[in-house]
CSV table of C-alpha atoms and ligand atoms in Angstrom, one decimal:
chain,number,residue,atom,x,y,z
A,1,MET,CA,-9.6,-0.9,4.4
A,2,ALA,CA,-8.4,-2.3,7.7
A,3,MET,CA,-4.8,-1.7,8.7
A,4,ARG,CA,-2.7,-4.8,9.0
A,5,LYS,CA,-1.9,-5.2,12.7
A,6,ASP,CA,1.3,-7.1,12.0
A,7,ALA,CA,2.9,-4.7,9.5
A,8,ARG,CA,5.2,-2.0,11.0
A,9,PRO,CA,5.0,1.7,10.4
A,10,PRO,CA,8.3,3.4,9.3
A,11,PHE,CA,9.4,4.4,12.8
A,12,ALA,CA,8.2,1.5,14.9
A,13,GLY,CA,11.8,0.4,15.5
A,14,LEU,CA,12.5,3.4,17.6
A,15,ASN,CA,10.2,1.9,20.3
A,16,GLY,CA,9.0,5.4,21.3
A,17,ARG,CA,12.5,6.9,21.8
A,18,SER,CA,13.5,9.9,19.8
A,19,PRO,CA,16.1,9.9,17.0
A,20,GLU,CA,18.3,12.2,19.2
A,21,GLU,CA,18.2,9.7,22.1
A,22,LEU,CA,19.1,6.8,19.8
A,23,PHE,CA,21.3,8.2,17.1
A,24,ALA,CA,22.9,11.4,18.3
A,25,GLY,CA,26.3,9.7,18.5
A,26,LEU,CA,26.4,8.6,14.9
A,27,PRO,CA,28.3,10.4,12.1
A,28,THR,CA,25.8,11.8,9.6
A,29,PRO,CA,24.7,11.1,7.1
A,30,CYS,CA,24.3,7.4,7.8
A,31,TYR,CA,21.9,4.6,7.1
A,32,ILE,CA,20.6,2.6,10.0
A,33,LEU,CA,19.2,-0.9,9.1
A,34,ASP,CA,16.5,-2.2,11.5
A,35,GLU,CA,17.1,-5.9,12.2
A,36,ALA,CA,13.7,-6.4,14.0
A,37,ALA,CA,11.8,-4.8,11.1
A,38,LEU,CA,13.5,-7.1,8.6
A,39,ARG,CA,12.7,-10.1,10.7
A,40,ARG,CA,9.1,-9.0,11.0
A,41,ASN,CA,8.9,-8.7,7.2
A,42,GLY,CA,10.4,-12.1,6.8
A,43,GLU,CA,7.8,-13.6,9.2
A,44,ILE,CA,4.9,-12.0,7.1
A,45,LEU,CA,6.4,-13.4,3.9
A,46,ALA,CA,7.0,-16.8,5.5
A,47,GLY,CA,3.3,-16.9,6.5
A,48,VAL,CA,2.3,-16.6,2.8
A,49,SER,CA,4.7,-19.4,1.9
A,50,ARG,CA,3.5,-21.6,4.7
A,51,ARG,CA,-0.2,-21.2,3.9
A,52,THR,CA,0.1,-21.6,0.2
A,53,GLY,CA,3.2,-23.5,-0.6
A,54,CYS,CA,4.6,-20.8,-2.8
A,55,ARG,CA,8.3,-20.0,-2.7
A,56,ILE,CA,9.6,-16.4,-1.9
A,57,LEU,CA,12.9,-14.9,-3.0
A,58,LEU,CA,14.6,-11.7,-2.0
A,59,ALA,CA,15.1,-9.5,-5.1
A,60,GLN,CA,18.6,-8.3,-4.3
A,61,LYS,CA,18.5,-5.2,-6.5
A,62,ALA,CA,16.3,-3.5,-3.8
A,63,PHE,CA,18.2,-4.6,-0.8
A,64,SER,CA,21.6,-6.3,-0.9
A,65,ASN,CA,23.1,-5.6,2.5
A,66,TYR,CA,24.4,-9.1,2.8
A,67,ASN,CA,25.4,-8.9,6.5
A,68,LEU,CA,21.6,-9.0,7.2
A,69,TYR,CA,20.8,-11.9,4.9
A,70,PRO,CA,21.0,-14.3,7.9
A,71,VAL,CA,18.0,-12.3,9.4
A,72,LEU,CA,15.9,-12.9,6.2
A,73,ALA,CA,17.2,-16.3,5.2
A,74,PRO,CA,15.1,-18.5,7.6
A,75,TRP,CA,11.9,-17.1,6.1
A,76,LEU,CA,12.8,-17.2,2.4
A,77,ALA,CA,13.5,-19.8,-0.3
A,78,GLY,CA,16.5,-17.9,-1.6
A,79,THR,CA,17.5,-14.9,-3.7
A,80,GLU,CA,16.8,-13.4,-7.1
A,81,ALA,CA,19.5,-11.6,-9.1
A,82,SER,CA,19.6,-9.1,-11.9
A,83,GLY,CA,22.8,-10.6,-13.3
A,84,LEU,CA,26.2,-12.2,-12.5
A,85,TYR,CA,27.3,-10.1,-9.5
A,86,GLU,CA,24.0,-10.3,-7.7
A,87,ALA,CA,23.8,-14.1,-8.5
A,88,ARG,CA,27.2,-14.6,-7.0
A,89,LEU,CA,26.3,-12.5,-3.9
A,90,GLY,CA,23.2,-14.5,-3.3
A,91,ALA,CA,25.1,-17.8,-3.7
A,92,GLU,CA,27.8,-16.6,-1.3
A,93,GLU,CA,25.7,-14.9,1.3
A,94,MET,CA,22.6,-17.0,1.4
A,95,PRO,CA,24.3,-20.3,1.0
A,96,GLY,CA,22.3,-23.5,0.5
A,97,LYS,CA,19.3,-21.5,-0.8
A,98,GLU,CA,17.9,-21.1,-4.3
A,99,VAL,CA,19.5,-18.5,-6.7
A,100,HIS,CA,17.3,-17.3,-9.6
A,101,VAL,CA,18.5,-14.9,-12.2
A,102,PHE,CA,16.8,-12.7,-14.7
A,103,CYS,CA,18.8,-10.4,-17.0
A,104,GLY,CA,17.7,-8.3,-20.0
A,105,ALA,CA,20.5,-10.0,-21.9
A,106,TYR,CA,23.4,-12.2,-20.8
A,107,ARG,CA,26.9,-11.9,-22.1
A,108,GLU,CA,28.8,-14.9,-23.6
A,109,GLU,CA,31.9,-14.4,-21.4
A,110,GLU,CA,29.9,-14.4,-18.2
A,111,PHE,CA,27.5,-17.2,-18.8
A,112,GLU,CA,29.7,-20.1,-17.7
A,113,GLU,CA,30.4,-18.4,-14.4
A,114,LEU,CA,26.7,-17.6,-14.0
A,115,LEU,CA,26.0,-21.4,-14.2
A,116,ARG,CA,28.1,-21.9,-11.1
A,117,TYR,CA,25.8,-19.7,-9.0
A,118,ALA,CA,22.2,-19.8,-10.3
A,119,GLY,CA,19.9,-22.8,-10.3
A,120,HIS,CA,17.1,-21.0,-12.2
A,121,ILE,CA,17.9,-18.9,-15.2
A,122,VAL,CA,15.3,-16.7,-16.9
A,123,PHE,CA,15.8,-15.4,-20.4
A,124,ASN,CA,14.3,-12.2,-21.8
A,125,SER,CA,13.9,-13.2,-25.4
A,126,PRO,CA,13.6,-16.3,-27.7
A,127,ARG,CA,17.0,-15.5,-29.2
A,128,GLN,CA,18.7,-15.5,-25.7
A,129,LEU,CA,16.9,-18.8,-24.9
A,130,GLU,CA,18.2,-20.3,-28.2
A,131,LYS,CA,21.7,-19.0,-27.5
A,132,PHE,CA,22.2,-20.0,-23.9
A,133,GLY,CA,19.3,-22.3,-23.0
A,134,PRO,CA,20.9,-25.6,-24.2
A,135,ALA,CA,24.1,-24.9,-22.1
A,136,ALA,CA,21.9,-24.1,-19.1
A,137,LYS,CA,19.9,-27.3,-19.5
A,138,GLN,CA,23.1,-29.3,-20.0
A,139,ALA,CA,24.3,-27.9,-16.7
A,140,GLY,CA,21.1,-29.2,-15.1
A,141,LYS,CA,19.5,-25.7,-14.6
A,142,SER,CA,15.8,-24.9,-14.5
A,143,VAL,CA,15.1,-22.6,-17.5
A,144,GLY,CA,12.5,-20.0,-18.0
A,145,ILE,CA,11.5,-17.1,-20.2
A,146,ARG,CA,10.0,-13.8,-19.2
A,147,ILE,CA,6.6,-13.1,-20.7
A,148,ASN,CA,4.9,-9.7,-21.3
A,149,PRO,CA,1.2,-10.1,-20.6
A,150,GLU,CA,0.7,-6.5,-22.0
A,151,HIS,CA,-1.5,-5.5,-19.1
A,152,SER,CA,-0.5,-2.2,-17.6
A,153,THR,CA,-1.7,-1.7,-14.1
A,154,GLN,CA,0.2,1.4,-13.0
A,155,SER,CA,-0.4,5.0,-13.9
A,156,GLY,CA,2.1,7.7,-13.2
A,157,HIS,CA,5.2,5.5,-13.0
A,158,GLY,CA,5.9,5.1,-16.7
A,159,ILE,CA,9.5,4.1,-16.3
A,160,TYR,CA,8.4,1.2,-14.1
A,161,ASP,CA,5.9,-0.2,-16.5
A,162,PRO,CA,7.3,-3.2,-18.5
A,163,CYS,CA,3.9,-3.6,-20.2
A,164,ALA,CA,4.1,-0.2,-21.9
A,165,PRO,CA,4.1,-0.2,-25.7
A,166,GLY,CA,7.5,-0.8,-27.2
A,167,SER,CA,8.8,-2.5,-23.9
A,168,ARG,CA,12.0,-4.5,-24.3
A,169,LEU,CA,11.1,-6.7,-21.3
A,170,GLY,CA,9.5,-10.1,-21.9
A,171,VAL,CA,8.0,-11.8,-24.9
A,172,THR,CA,4.5,-10.8,-26.0
A,173,ARG,CA,2.2,-13.4,-27.4
A,174,VAL,CA,2.7,-12.1,-30.9
A,175,GLN,CA,6.5,-12.4,-30.6
A,176,TRP,CA,6.0,-15.9,-29.1
A,177,GLU,CA,3.9,-17.0,-32.1
A,178,ARG,CA,6.6,-15.7,-34.5
A,179,THR,CA,9.7,-17.1,-32.8
A,180,MET,CA,9.0,-19.9,-30.3
A,181,THR,CA,9.7,-23.1,-32.1
A,182,PRO,CA,8.7,-26.4,-30.5
A,183,GLU,CA,12.4,-27.0,-29.9
A,184,LEU,CA,12.7,-23.8,-27.9
A,185,ILE,CA,9.5,-24.4,-26.0
A,186,SER,CA,10.9,-27.8,-25.0
A,187,LEU,CA,13.8,-26.1,-23.2
A,188,LEU,CA,11.4,-24.3,-20.8
A,189,ASP,CA,10.6,-25.3,-17.2
A,190,GLY,CA,8.8,-22.1,-16.3
A,191,LEU,CA,7.5,-18.7,-17.2
A,192,HIS,CA,8.3,-15.4,-15.4
A,193,PHE,CA,6.4,-12.1,-15.4
A,194,HIS,CA,7.3,-8.9,-13.6
A,195,THR,CA,4.9,-6.1,-14.2
A,196,LEU,CA,4.0,-4.6,-10.8
A,197,CYS,CA,5.6,-1.8,-8.7
A,198,GLU,CA,4.6,-1.1,-5.1
A,199,GLN,CA,1.2,-2.6,-5.8
A,200,ASP,CA,-1.6,-4.4,-4.1
A,201,ALA,CA,-3.0,-7.8,-4.9
A,202,ASP,CA,-5.9,-6.4,-7.0
A,203,ALA,CA,-3.3,-5.5,-9.7
A,204,LEU,CA,-1.8,-9.0,-9.4
A,205,GLU,CA,-5.3,-10.5,-9.8
A,206,SER,CA,-6.0,-8.6,-13.1
A,207,THR,CA,-2.5,-9.3,-14.3
A,208,LEU,CA,-2.9,-13.0,-13.7
A,209,HIS,CA,-6.1,-12.9,-15.7
A,210,ALA,CA,-4.2,-11.4,-18.6
A,211,VAL,CA,-1.5,-14.1,-18.2
A,212,GLU,CA,-4.2,-16.7,-18.5
A,213,LEU,CA,-5.7,-15.1,-21.6
A,214,LYS,CA,-2.4,-14.8,-23.4
A,215,PHE,CA,-0.4,-17.8,-22.1
A,216,GLY,CA,-2.9,-20.1,-20.5
A,217,ASP,CA,-2.4,-22.7,-23.2
A,218,VAL,CA,1.3,-23.1,-22.5
A,219,LEU,CA,1.3,-23.0,-18.7
A,220,PRO,CA,0.1,-26.6,-18.1
A,221,ARG,CA,3.4,-27.9,-19.4
A,222,MET,CA,5.4,-25.6,-17.1
A,223,LYS,CA,6.8,-26.6,-13.7
A,224,TRP,CA,6.8,-23.1,-12.3
A,225,LEU,CA,5.4,-19.7,-12.7
A,226,ASN,CA,7.3,-16.7,-11.2
A,227,PHE,CA,5.0,-13.7,-10.4
A,228,GLY,CA,8.1,-11.3,-10.2
A,229,GLY,CA,8.2,-8.5,-7.7
A,230,GLY,CA,6.3,-5.3,-7.0
A,231,HIS,CA,4.0,-7.0,-4.4
A,232,HIS,CA,3.9,-4.6,-1.4
A,233,ILE,CA,3.0,-7.5,0.9
A,234,THR,CA,4.4,-6.1,4.1
A,235,ARG,CA,2.8,-2.7,3.7
A,236,PRO,CA,0.0,-1.9,6.2
A,237,GLY,CA,-3.3,-2.5,4.3
A,238,TYR,CA,-2.0,-5.0,1.7
A,239,GLU,CA,-4.6,-7.7,1.0
A,240,VAL,CA,-2.7,-10.9,1.8
A,241,ASP,CA,-5.8,-13.0,1.4
A,242,ARG,CA,-6.3,-11.9,-2.2
A,243,LEU,CA,-2.6,-12.6,-2.9
A,244,GLU,CA,-3.0,-16.1,-1.5
A,245,ARG,CA,-6.1,-16.7,-3.6
A,246,CYS,CA,-4.1,-15.7,-6.7
A,247,ILE,CA,-1.3,-18.1,-5.8
A,248,ARG,CA,-3.7,-21.0,-5.2
A,249,LYS,CA,-5.5,-20.4,-8.4
A,250,ALA,CA,-2.3,-20.6,-10.4
A,251,GLN,CA,-1.3,-23.7,-8.5
A,252,GLU,CA,-4.6,-25.4,-9.1
A,253,THR,CA,-5.2,-24.3,-12.7
A,254,TRP,CA,-1.8,-25.1,-14.1
A,255,GLY,CA,-0.1,-27.4,-11.6
A,256,VAL,CA,2.8,-25.0,-11.2
A,257,THR,CA,5.1,-24.1,-8.3
A,258,VAL,CA,4.6,-20.4,-7.7
A,259,TYR,CA,7.5,-18.1,-7.0
A,260,LEU,CA,7.4,-14.5,-5.8
A,261,GLU,CA,10.4,-12.3,-5.8
A,262,PRO,CA,9.7,-9.1,-3.9
A,263,GLY,CA,12.5,-6.7,-3.2
A,264,GLU,CA,10.7,-3.8,-1.4
A,265,ALA,CA,8.4,-6.0,0.6
A,266,CYS,CA,11.5,-7.8,2.2
A,267,ALA,CA,13.0,-4.6,3.5
A,268,LEU,CA,10.0,-2.2,3.6
A,269,ASN,CA,10.2,0.2,6.5
A,270,ALA,CA,13.3,-1.5,7.7
A,271,GLY,CA,15.8,1.3,7.6
A,272,TYR,CA,16.5,5.0,8.4
A,273,LEU,CA,18.7,7.7,7.0
A,274,ALA,CA,20.0,10.0,9.7
A,275,CYS,CA,21.2,13.5,8.7
A,276,ARG,CA,21.7,16.9,10.0
A,277,VAL,CA,20.7,20.4,9.0
A,278,LEU,CA,23.7,22.4,7.6
A,279,ASP,CA,22.0,25.7,6.8
A,280,VAL,CA,18.6,27.4,7.1
A,281,LEU,CA,17.5,30.1,4.6
A,282,GLN,CA,14.6,31.9,3.2
A,283,ASN,CA,13.7,32.8,-0.4
A,284,GLY,CA,10.5,34.9,-0.6
A,285,GLU,CA,7.8,32.9,1.0
A,286,PHE,CA,9.9,29.7,1.0
A,287,ARG,CA,11.7,28.5,4.1
A,288,LEU,CA,14.5,26.3,3.0
A,289,ALA,CA,17.0,23.9,4.8
A,290,ILE,CA,20.1,22.4,3.3
A,291,LEU,CA,20.9,19.0,4.8
A,292,ASP,CA,24.1,16.9,4.9
A,293,THR,CA,22.3,14.3,2.8
A,294,SER,CA,21.2,14.5,-0.9
A,295,ALA,CA,18.2,13.1,-2.7
A,296,ALA,CA,20.2,12.7,-5.9
A,297,CYS,CA,23.1,10.8,-4.1
A,298,HIS,CA,21.6,9.0,-1.1
A,299,MET,CA,18.0,8.4,-1.9
A,300,PRO,CA,17.9,8.5,-5.8
A,301,ASP,CA,14.4,7.0,-6.0
A,302,VAL,CA,13.0,10.2,-4.3
A,303,LEU,CA,13.7,11.9,-7.6
A,304,GLU,CA,13.3,8.9,-9.9
A,305,MET,CA,10.0,7.5,-8.7
A,306,PRO,CA,9.4,10.2,-7.5
A,307,TYR,CA,8.2,10.0,-3.9
A,308,ARG,CA,8.3,11.8,-0.6
A,309,PRO,CA,10.0,9.8,2.2
A,310,PRO,CA,8.5,9.8,5.7
A,311,LEU,CA,10.4,12.1,8.1
A,312,TYR,CA,10.2,11.5,11.9
A,313,GLY,CA,8.1,14.1,13.7
A,314,ALA,CA,7.3,16.1,10.6
A,315,GLY,CA,3.9,16.8,8.9
A,316,ASN,CA,2.7,17.5,5.4
A,317,PRO,CA,3.3,21.1,4.1
A,318,GLY,CA,1.1,23.5,6.2
A,319,GLU,CA,0.1,20.9,8.7
A,320,LYS,CA,2.4,22.1,11.5
A,321,LYS,CA,3.6,25.6,12.3
A,322,ARG,CA,6.6,26.0,10.0
A,323,THR,CA,7.0,24.4,6.5
A,324,PHE,CA,10.5,23.9,5.1
A,325,ARG,CA,11.7,22.7,1.7
A,326,LEU,CA,14.5,20.2,2.5
A,327,GLY,CA,17.3,19.9,0.0
A,328,GLY,CA,20.8,18.5,-0.4
A,329,PRO,CA,24.1,20.4,-0.6
A,330,THR,CA,24.8,19.4,-4.3
A,331,CYS,CA,24.7,21.7,-7.3
A,332,LEU,CA,21.6,20.1,-8.7
A,333,ALA,CA,18.7,22.6,-8.4
A,334,GLY,CA,16.2,19.7,-8.2
A,335,ASP,CA,18.1,18.0,-5.4
A,336,VAL,CA,15.0,18.4,-3.2
A,337,ILE,CA,13.7,15.8,-0.8
A,338,GLY,CA,10.4,17.4,-0.3
A,339,ASP,CA,8.3,20.0,1.7
A,340,TYR,CA,7.8,19.1,5.4
A,341,SER,CA,6.2,21.0,8.3
A,342,PHE,CA,7.6,21.2,11.9
A,343,ASP,CA,6.4,22.5,15.3
A,344,GLY,CA,9.1,25.1,15.3
A,345,SER,CA,12.0,26.4,13.2
A,346,LEU,CA,14.8,24.1,12.1
A,347,ARG,CA,18.1,24.7,13.7
A,348,GLU,CA,21.6,24.3,12.3
A,349,GLY,CA,23.0,20.9,13.4
A,350,GLU,CA,19.6,19.5,14.2
A,351,LEU,CA,19.2,15.7,13.6
A,352,LEU,CA,16.6,14.6,11.1
A,353,LEU,CA,15.5,11.0,10.5
A,354,PHE,CA,14.0,9.8,7.2
A,355,GLY,CA,12.1,6.5,7.3
A,356,ASP,CA,11.8,3.5,4.9
A,357,MET,CA,15.4,4.0,3.8
A,358,ALA,CA,16.6,0.3,3.5
A,359,ILE,CA,15.3,-0.2,0.0
A,360,TYR,CA,16.9,1.1,-3.2
A,361,THR,CA,19.3,3.3,-1.2
A,362,THR,CA,22.5,1.6,0.0
A,363,CYS,CA,22.6,-0.5,-3.3
A,364,LYS,CA,21.8,2.5,-5.5
A,365,ASN,CA,23.6,5.5,-4.1
A,366,ASN,CA,26.4,7.4,-5.8
A,367,THR,CA,29.1,10.1,-5.2
A,368,PHE,CA,27.9,12.7,-7.6
A,369,ASN,CA,29.4,16.1,-6.7
A,370,GLY,CA,32.0,14.2,-4.6
A,371,MET,CA,29.3,13.6,-2.0
A,372,PRO,CA,30.5,11.2,0.7
A,373,LEU,CA,28.6,7.9,0.9
A,374,PRO,CA,26.7,7.5,4.2
A,375,GLY,CA,28.0,4.9,6.5
A,376,ILE,CA,25.9,1.9,7.2
A,377,PHE,CA,24.8,0.9,10.7
A,378,VAL,CA,22.6,-1.8,12.1
A,379,LEU,CA,20.1,-1.4,14.9
A,380,GLN,CA,20.2,-4.9,16.4
A,381,GLU,CA,17.3,-6.6,18.0
A,382,GLY,CA,18.6,-6.0,21.5
A,383,GLY,CA,18.8,-2.2,20.8
A,384,LYS,CA,22.6,-2.1,20.2
A,385,LEU,CA,24.0,-0.1,17.3
A,386,LYS,CA,26.7,-1.7,15.1
A,387,CYS,CA,28.7,-0.2,12.3
A,388,LEU,CA,28.8,-2.2,9.2
A,389,ARG,CA,30.8,0.1,7.0
A,390,LYS,CA,32.1,3.7,6.8
A,391,PHE,CA,33.2,5.3,3.6
A,392,GLY,CA,35.8,8.0,2.8
A,393,TYR,CA,37.6,9.9,0.1
A,394,THR,CA,39.2,6.7,-1.3
A,395,ASP,CA,35.8,5.1,-2.0
A,396,PHE,CA,35.0,8.2,-4.2
A,397,LYS,CA,38.4,8.3,-5.9
A,398,SER,CA,38.9,4.6,-6.5
A,399,ARG,CA,36.0,4.4,-8.8
A,400,LEU,CA,37.3,7.1,-11.1
A,401,GLY,CA,40.7,5.8,-12.0
A,402,GLY,CA,43.8,3.9,-11.2
A,403,LEU,CA,46.4,4.9,-8.7
A,404,SER,CA,49.2,4.6,-11.2
A,405,GLY,CA,47.9,7.2,-13.7
A,406,LEU,CA,48.4,6.6,-17.4
A,407,GLU,CA,52.0,5.2,-17.1
A,408,GLY,CA,52.7,1.5,-16.6
B,1,PLP,C1,12.7,-5.1,-9.7
B,1,PLP,C2,12.4,-6.5,-9.8
B,1,PLP,C3,12.0,-7.2,-8.7
B,1,PLP,C4,11.7,-6.6,-7.3
B,1,PLP,O1,10.8,-5.6,-7.4
B,1,PLP,P1,10.2,-4.8,-6.1
B,1,PLP,O2,9.4,-3.7,-6.6
B,1,PLP,O3,11.4,-4.3,-5.3
B,1,PLP,O4,9.5,-5.8,-5.3
B,1,PLP,C5,11.7,-8.6,-8.9
B,1,PLP,N1,11.9,-9.2,-10.1
B,1,PLP,C6,12.4,-8.5,-11.2
B,1,PLP,C7,12.6,-9.2,-12.4
B,1,PLP,C8,12.6,-7.1,-11.1
B,1,PLP,O5,13.1,-6.5,-12.1
């Protein structure tokens, strides 16, 4: 498959300079968000919208560094939220744009506030639609329900497959037949599915076929169909043409407005995690290095997915002269980022730079073991570095209790 020429590899933002040249002055560990890469992703997504008429939303659960929303906003129709807080963040920080929300189940005490922020509300079950749908319609909202086309397209990432047997996400056609009364159906403006994860357009194409088989009869009365996220649109090699054919087919067959809500694709390869080597050791044949960053705390998807993040200047195990297993300073034996090879030995204090660190990191990290949270910096388009946020002991402590103890 031909490489996309307009998609950026993980370290393109360095413009040929070394991490040491660019980032030596930064306190490690720290995330560095790459403004130019975000804009480039935005431009690619905007191209899809322009050519097809579909509307694209930022799924904030993957990337919610709102200081950079102004970089993405010109290219997007709005934001997608997983619940009340993200909906509020989208409304506040991408003002004037659409806010869509999907949540596995809404709470009664939050729903009224949610109506202030979201224009599109997607329910996960017929019961939730029955409970909250009338109030949403009354408030003038566009209402949808999540469907489960029962078409698994991923192998190996079981926890990311909402089509697996016993899934709680989305209504199957059998559940629909049993529970969707004409009254409930009349509340609906749209359908939503989200079944992909880091996938190409062929998986979307076969999913859309399953959607047609299962729900093709109800779609003509809908105003919109949301294809969810998991489309790796900005990755080199992604088949944009095939995506656009899928969008056009849905538009033409059912007369719906198509929404996409990618998270990863908005901020793919648009950030780095800079860290330093704290210690170098050897156990039998294994060369090991302990870094001042942790997979478990600062890049949790490395363990959860799992995946091996790109590392500047390093090769696959055995590819270069010396292979090291890189791990964090925590007590977790499995806090291992991966095996990487280098031209020479690693040195204490050496700066290392992981790539593709804007997504599912700053919004998902934690302070397990009392690990400090990495600061957040921005590499601006002109090449200047700007600090967005630093964290300290208080950020760790404040989440664990009140300052006044049990008294008062
Ligand atoms: C996770 C999620 C997304 C975004 O997924 P990416 O893999 O980051 O593109 C979009 N919509 C819903 C409902 C999701 O749960």
